[in-house]
Amino acid sequence: MMLEKSLAAVFALLLAASVVNVLLVTLRPEKDWRELTLRIRTWWVIVVLFSLAILSPAWLALTFFGLVSFMALKEFLTLAPSRQADRMPLLWMFIAIPVNYGFIGSGWYGMFVVFIPVYVFLFLPARMVIAGDTQGFLRTASQLHWSLMTTVFAFSHVAFLLVLPADGKQTGALLVLFLVGLTEFNDVAQYIWGKSFGRIKVTPTVSPNKTLAGLLGGVATTALVALLLGPLLTPMSGAMALLAGVIIGVTGFCGDVVMSAIKRDCGVKDSGTLLPGHGGILDRLDSLIFTAPVFFHFIRYFYF
């Protein structure tokens, strides 16, 4: 029942945001609220799909996460186009997605944790050599490795939380809800703290809006929320939940600025247009790409 109650709370917050948005549009029609409206509408779609996924049977949930990885990888490769000679390595990258999620579904942690970072990473450049094109080889190999690392391997740790051996499926689902909810909350908290008190820029040439006040305030706020929710939703004690909140806050910031650097290198502001008001899939997964694997191994080491 805790999972259902938690999701109901999320929907209540989203409903409240929708009501506030309607009031703003009605009472302040002279201002342009279009972006806010689009963001909230997209959040409804995201939350509904996410809720259905974690409430579904494991195979259906893994299929959903695998599809997200597929679309995220496709979006990443659109940002950083590869060479004409690399069509077959690209095909093998997409084939690696169902294999990777298959290992998750079977609970084969040992193979999951080495399949992409070892076997696929070694296979891809070896397959690229067969084409015989050495122009831009190192840069292309790096792009392929990093795109697969972030959109498939790192993100799929969210899915593995669902299948961790526990007393009932709800434990894994609540861990996913805790991770994803705090990651998104951290993004919002850092934005609010930065806008309100930010003066010192942390990464002025990469993400000018990132400030020291935003980073510290966001991490502190996320840690406090984790302290409150951790003992309710997860096996963690208060102290461990507080530590998990700090980890999510710091790694979420790192994921955000790293993906911002990639987008700047590619000369784009948003990674795509699939999510109105948000940009692309990578714009919503940027922080989660870093928080997911770190939080997963933290939980697995101490509790499973």
Short mmCIF file of C-alpha atoms in Angstrom, two decimals:
data_model
loop_
_atom_site.label_atom_id
_atom_site.label_comp_id
_atom_site.label_asym_id
_atom_site.label_seq_id
_atom_site.Cartn_x
_atom_site.Cartn_y
_atom_site.Cartn_z
CA MET A 1 0.00 0.00 0.00
CA MET A 2 2.94 2.36 0.61
CA LEU A 3 3.71 2.45 -3.12
CA GLU A 4 0.13 3.38 -4.01
CA LYS A 5 0.04 6.06 -1.31
CA SER A 6 3.35 7.51 -2.52
CA LEU A 7 2.16 7.67 -6.12
CA ALA A 8 -1.10 9.27 -4.96
CA ALA A 9 0.96 11.97 -3.22
CA VAL A 10 2.90 12.59 -6.43
CA PHE A 11 -0.32 12.95 -8.42
CA ALA A 12 -1.71 15.29 -5.75
CA LEU A 13 1.33 17.55 -6.09
CA LEU A 14 1.00 17.51 -9.86
CA LEU A 15 -2.70 18.32 -9.61
CA ALA A 16 -1.90 21.24 -7.30
CA ALA A 17 0.66 22.52 -9.81
CA SER A 18 -1.96 22.29 -12.57
CA VAL A 19 -4.47 24.29 -10.48
CA VAL A 20 -1.85 26.96 -9.77
CA ASN A 21 -1.04 27.11 -13.48
CA VAL A 22 -4.72 27.63 -14.37
CA LEU A 23 -4.99 30.40 -11.76
CA LEU A 24 -1.89 32.13 -13.11
CA VAL A 25 -3.18 32.00 -16.68
CA THR A 26 -6.56 33.34 -15.55
CA LEU A 27 -5.37 36.06 -13.16
CA ARG A 28 -2.27 37.16 -15.06
CA PRO A 29 -3.23 36.83 -18.74
CA GLU A 30 -0.75 39.54 -19.79
CA LYS A 31 2.16 37.19 -19.06
CA ASP A 32 3.21 34.29 -21.26
CA TRP A 33 2.62 31.05 -19.34
CA ARG A 34 2.92 28.79 -22.38
CA GLU A 35 6.20 27.15 -21.36
CA LEU A 36 4.95 26.45 -17.84
CA THR A 37 1.74 24.96 -19.23
CA LEU A 38 3.68 22.73 -21.62
CA ARG A 39 6.00 21.60 -18.84
CA ILE A 40 3.13 20.59 -16.57
CA ARG A 41 1.30 18.78 -19.37
CA THR A 42 4.47 16.85 -20.19
CA TRP A 43 4.99 16.03 -16.51
CA TRP A 44 1.52 14.47 -16.49
CA VAL A 45 2.52 12.19 -19.36
CA ILE A 46 5.86 11.33 -17.74
CA VAL A 47 4.35 10.60 -14.32
CA VAL A 48 1.50 8.49 -15.73
CA LEU A 49 3.88 6.37 -17.85
CA PHE A 50 6.39 6.06 -15.02
CA SER A 51 3.67 5.03 -12.55
CA LEU A 52 2.29 2.41 -14.92
CA ALA A 53 5.80 1.06 -15.44
CA ILE A 54 6.66 0.53 -11.77
CA LEU A 55 3.21 -0.92 -11.07
CA SER A 56 3.49 -3.36 -13.99
CA PRO A 57 4.93 -6.88 -13.98
CA ALA A 58 8.74 -6.91 -14.09
CA TRP A 59 8.98 -7.90 -17.76
CA LEU A 60 6.73 -5.03 -18.84
CA ALA A 61 8.58 -2.52 -16.64
CA LEU A 62 11.93 -3.62 -18.09
CA THR A 63 10.49 -3.30 -21.60
CA PHE A 64 9.48 0.27 -20.79
CA PHE A 65 12.93 1.19 -19.45
CA GLY A 66 14.56 -0.53 -22.42
CA LEU A 67 12.43 1.57 -24.78
CA VAL A 68 13.50 4.73 -22.94
CA SER A 69 17.15 3.68 -23.34
CA PHE A 70 16.55 3.07 -27.05
CA MET A 71 15.05 6.53 -27.59
CA ALA A 72 17.72 8.22 -25.45
CA LEU A 73 20.54 6.50 -27.35
CA LYS A 74 18.97 7.47 -30.68
CA GLU A 75 18.70 11.08 -29.47
CA PHE A 76 22.32 11.11 -28.29
CA LEU A 77 23.58 9.76 -31.62
CA THR A 78 21.58 12.47 -33.40
CA LEU A 79 23.48 15.09 -31.41
CA ALA A 80 26.87 13.59 -32.24
CA PRO A 81 26.64 12.13 -35.75
CA SER A 82 28.99 9.26 -36.45
CA ARG A 83 30.86 8.40 -39.64
CA GLN A 84 29.26 6.66 -42.59
CA ALA A 85 31.60 3.73 -42.01
CA ASP A 86 30.19 3.08 -38.54
CA ARG A 87 26.72 1.85 -39.46
CA MET A 88 27.36 -1.72 -38.30
CA PRO A 89 28.82 -0.70 -34.91
CA LEU A 90 25.72 1.47 -34.41
CA LEU A 91 23.51 -1.54 -35.13
CA TRP A 92 25.39 -3.58 -32.53
CA MET A 93 24.90 -0.80 -29.98
CA PHE A 94 21.13 -1.03 -30.35
CA ILE A 95 21.30 -4.84 -30.21
CA ALA A 96 23.12 -4.49 -26.88
CA ILE A 97 20.05 -2.83 -25.32
CA PRO A 98 17.74 -5.89 -25.11
CA VAL A 99 20.71 -8.06 -24.12
CA ASN A 100 21.57 -5.69 -21.28
CA TYR A 101 17.97 -5.59 -20.02
CA GLY A 102 17.76 -9.36 -20.43
CA PHE A 103 20.57 -9.74 -17.90
CA ILE A 104 18.63 -7.43 -15.58
CA GLY A 105 15.45 -9.47 -15.98
CA SER A 106 17.31 -12.68 -15.14
CA GLY A 107 18.95 -11.02 -12.12
CA TRP A 108 22.42 -11.88 -13.48
CA TYR A 109 24.26 -9.02 -11.79
CA GLY A 110 27.75 -10.33 -12.56
CA MET A 111 27.20 -10.25 -16.32
CA PHE A 112 25.17 -7.03 -16.26
CA VAL A 113 27.94 -5.10 -14.54
CA VAL A 114 30.60 -6.11 -17.13
CA PHE A 115 28.64 -6.63 -20.35
CA ILE A 116 28.71 -3.05 -21.61
CA PRO A 117 31.77 -1.56 -19.83
CA VAL A 118 33.97 -4.53 -20.81
CA TYR A 119 32.68 -6.67 -23.64
CA VAL A 120 30.73 -4.13 -25.69
CA PHE A 121 33.33 -1.39 -25.15
CA LEU A 122 36.07 -3.71 -26.46
CA PHE A 123 33.95 -5.06 -29.29
CA LEU A 124 32.86 -1.70 -30.77
CA PRO A 125 36.31 -0.31 -31.72
CA ALA A 126 37.35 -3.74 -32.95
CA ARG A 127 34.30 -3.78 -35.24
CA MET A 128 35.04 -0.19 -36.33
CA VAL A 129 38.54 -1.21 -37.48
CA ILE A 130 37.07 -3.64 -40.01
CA ALA A 131 35.71 -0.67 -42.01
CA GLY A 132 39.29 0.58 -42.42
CA ASP A 133 38.46 4.26 -41.84
CA THR A 134 40.94 5.80 -39.38
CA GLN A 135 39.86 9.42 -39.88
CA GLY A 136 38.27 10.60 -36.61
CA PHE A 137 38.53 7.07 -35.18
CA LEU A 138 39.35 8.04 -31.59
CA ARG A 139 36.69 10.74 -31.33
CA THR A 140 34.01 8.48 -32.83
CA ALA A 141 34.90 5.55 -30.57
CA SER A 142 34.72 7.87 -27.55
CA GLN A 143 31.31 9.16 -28.64
CA LEU A 144 29.94 5.65 -29.11
CA HIS A 145 31.28 4.49 -25.76
CA TRP A 146 29.96 7.47 -23.82
CA SER A 147 26.54 7.41 -25.49
CA LEU A 148 26.12 3.72 -24.64
CA MET A 149 27.50 4.21 -21.13
CA THR A 150 25.05 6.97 -20.26
CA THR A 151 21.82 6.11 -22.05
CA VAL A 152 21.92 2.33 -21.61
CA PHE A 153 24.30 1.12 -18.89
CA ALA A 154 23.99 3.97 -16.37
CA PHE A 155 20.27 4.52 -16.86
CA SER A 156 19.46 0.79 -16.71
CA HIS A 157 20.51 0.77 -13.05
CA VAL A 158 17.08 2.29 -12.40
CA ALA A 159 15.52 -0.84 -13.86
CA PHE A 160 17.79 -3.12 -11.84
CA LEU A 161 16.49 -1.55 -8.62
CA LEU A 162 13.11 -3.07 -9.47
CA VAL A 163 14.43 -6.61 -9.54
CA LEU A 164 16.72 -6.54 -6.51
CA PRO A 165 15.93 -9.57 -4.33
CA ALA A 166 13.56 -8.28 -1.66
CA ASP A 167 10.38 -9.09 0.22
CA GLY A 168 7.86 -8.34 -2.50
CA LYS A 169 8.02 -6.19 -5.62
CA GLN A 170 7.06 -3.01 -3.80
CA THR A 171 10.49 -2.68 -2.18
CA GLY A 172 12.18 -2.31 -5.57
CA ALA A 173 9.46 0.00 -6.87
CA LEU A 174 9.74 2.21 -3.78
CA LEU A 175 13.52 2.40 -4.23
CA VAL A 176 12.97 3.53 -7.83
CA LEU A 177 10.40 6.09 -6.69
CA PHE A 178 12.78 7.36 -4.01
CA LEU A 179 15.68 7.68 -6.48
CA VAL A 180 13.74 9.28 -9.35
CA GLY A 181 11.69 11.54 -7.08
CA LEU A 182 14.72 12.88 -5.21
CA THR A 183 16.72 13.31 -8.41
CA GLU A 184 14.01 15.48 -9.95
CA PHE A 185 13.44 17.29 -6.64
CA ASN A 186 17.17 18.03 -6.44
CA ASP A 187 17.07 19.65 -9.89
CA VAL A 188 14.20 21.91 -8.80
CA ALA A 189 15.76 22.71 -5.42
CA GLN A 190 19.10 23.65 -6.95
CA TYR A 191 17.32 25.88 -9.47
CA ILE A 192 15.30 27.67 -6.77
CA TRP A 193 18.27 28.15 -4.43
CA GLY A 194 20.42 29.35 -7.32
CA LYS A 195 17.82 31.85 -8.53
CA SER A 196 17.17 33.15 -5.02
CA PHE A 197 20.66 33.40 -3.56
CA GLY A 198 23.12 32.45 -6.28
CA ARG A 199 26.08 34.76 -6.81
CA ILE A 200 29.17 32.59 -7.23
CA LYS A 201 29.19 30.68 -10.50
CA VAL A 202 30.35 27.07 -10.29
CA THR A 203 30.63 26.30 -14.01
CA PRO A 204 30.29 29.69 -15.75
CA THR A 205 31.43 28.51 -19.18
CA VAL A 206 29.38 25.30 -19.16
CA SER A 207 26.17 26.14 -17.32
CA PRO A 208 26.10 29.82 -16.24
CA ASN A 209 22.99 29.33 -14.09
CA LYS A 210 24.75 26.84 -11.81
CA THR A 211 25.82 28.61 -8.62
CA LEU A 212 27.45 27.58 -5.37
CA ALA A 213 24.33 28.56 -3.43
CA GLY A 214 22.22 26.43 -5.77
CA LEU A 215 24.53 23.45 -5.37
CA LEU A 216 24.84 23.63 -1.57
CA GLY A 217 21.20 24.58 -0.98
CA GLY A 218 19.95 21.89 -3.32
CA VAL A 219 22.11 19.18 -1.77
CA ALA A 220 21.11 20.21 1.77
CA THR A 221 17.39 20.32 0.92
CA THR A 222 17.52 17.00 -0.91
CA ALA A 223 19.33 15.41 2.03
CA LEU A 224 16.66 16.63 4.44
CA VAL A 225 13.84 15.29 2.27
CA ALA A 226 15.71 12.00 1.98
CA LEU A 227 15.99 11.89 5.78
CA LEU A 228 12.20 12.19 6.03
CA LEU A 229 11.26 9.80 3.23
CA GLY A 230 14.05 7.23 3.40
CA PRO A 231 12.87 5.32 6.49
CA LEU A 232 9.30 5.33 5.13
CA LEU A 233 9.99 4.16 1.58
CA THR A 234 13.25 2.20 1.79
CA PRO A 235 15.16 -0.19 4.08
CA MET A 236 17.50 2.68 5.03
CA SER A 237 17.83 4.16 8.49
CA GLY A 238 17.67 7.92 8.96
CA ALA A 239 21.44 8.37 8.87
CA MET A 240 21.85 6.25 5.73
CA ALA A 241 18.95 8.01 4.04
CA LEU A 242 20.60 11.35 4.81
CA LEU A 243 23.83 10.11 3.23
CA ALA A 244 21.89 8.84 0.22
CA GLY A 245 20.31 12.30 -0.16
CA VAL A 246 23.75 13.92 -0.20
CA ILE A 247 24.95 11.40 -2.79
CA ILE A 248 21.92 12.04 -5.02
CA GLY A 249 22.32 15.81 -4.67
CA VAL A 250 26.01 15.84 -5.61
CA THR A 251 25.85 13.27 -8.40
CA GLY A 252 22.70 14.87 -9.82
CA PHE A 253 24.57 18.16 -10.14
CA CYS A 254 27.47 16.37 -11.85
CA GLY A 255 25.17 14.66 -14.34
CA ASP A 256 23.46 17.94 -15.17
CA VAL A 257 26.65 19.88 -15.90
CA VAL A 258 28.32 17.02 -17.79
CA MET A 259 25.37 16.69 -20.16
CA SER A 260 25.30 20.50 -20.48
CA ALA A 261 28.95 20.35 -21.58
CA ILE A 262 28.09 17.73 -24.19
CA LYS A 263 25.23 19.82 -25.56
CA ARG A 264 27.48 22.90 -25.72
CA ASP A 265 30.09 20.88 -27.58
CA CYS A 266 27.39 19.81 -30.04
CA GLY A 267 26.15 23.42 -30.35
CA VAL A 268 22.59 22.83 -29.11
CA LYS A 269 20.55 24.12 -26.16
CA ASP A 270 18.22 21.12 -25.83
CA SER A 271 18.90 17.53 -26.80
CA GLY A 272 15.62 17.26 -28.71
CA THR A 273 11.96 18.26 -28.93
CA LEU A 274 10.21 15.05 -27.90
CA LEU A 275 9.06 16.45 -24.52
CA PRO A 276 7.30 19.81 -25.00
CA GLY A 277 8.49 22.37 -22.48
CA HIS A 278 11.43 20.18 -21.44
CA GLY A 279 13.37 19.48 -24.62
CA GLY A 280 14.49 15.95 -25.32
CA ILE A 281 14.72 12.75 -23.31
CA LEU A 282 18.33 13.48 -22.35
CA ASP A 283 17.25 16.81 -20.87
CA ARG A 284 15.16 14.86 -18.35
CA LEU A 285 17.60 12.01 -17.82
CA ASP A 286 20.79 14.05 -17.45
CA SER A 287 20.92 14.00 -13.64
CA LEU A 288 19.51 10.46 -13.39
CA ILE A 289 22.32 9.15 -15.58
CA PHE A 290 24.73 9.88 -12.72
CA THR A 291 22.50 9.33 -9.68
CA ALA A 292 21.15 5.93 -10.78
CA PRO A 293 24.36 3.84 -10.84
CA VAL A 294 25.84 5.46 -7.72
CA PHE A 295 22.62 5.06 -5.70
CA PHE A 296 22.12 1.50 -6.98
CA HIS A 297 25.54 0.32 -5.84
CA PHE A 298 25.14 2.18 -2.54
CA ILE A 299 21.87 0.33 -1.86
CA ARG A 300 23.12 -3.02 -3.13
CA TYR A 301 26.31 -2.91 -1.07
CA PHE A 302 24.65 -2.07 2.23
CA TYR A 303 21.25 -3.80 1.96
CA PHE A 304 21.31 -6.66 -0.58
#
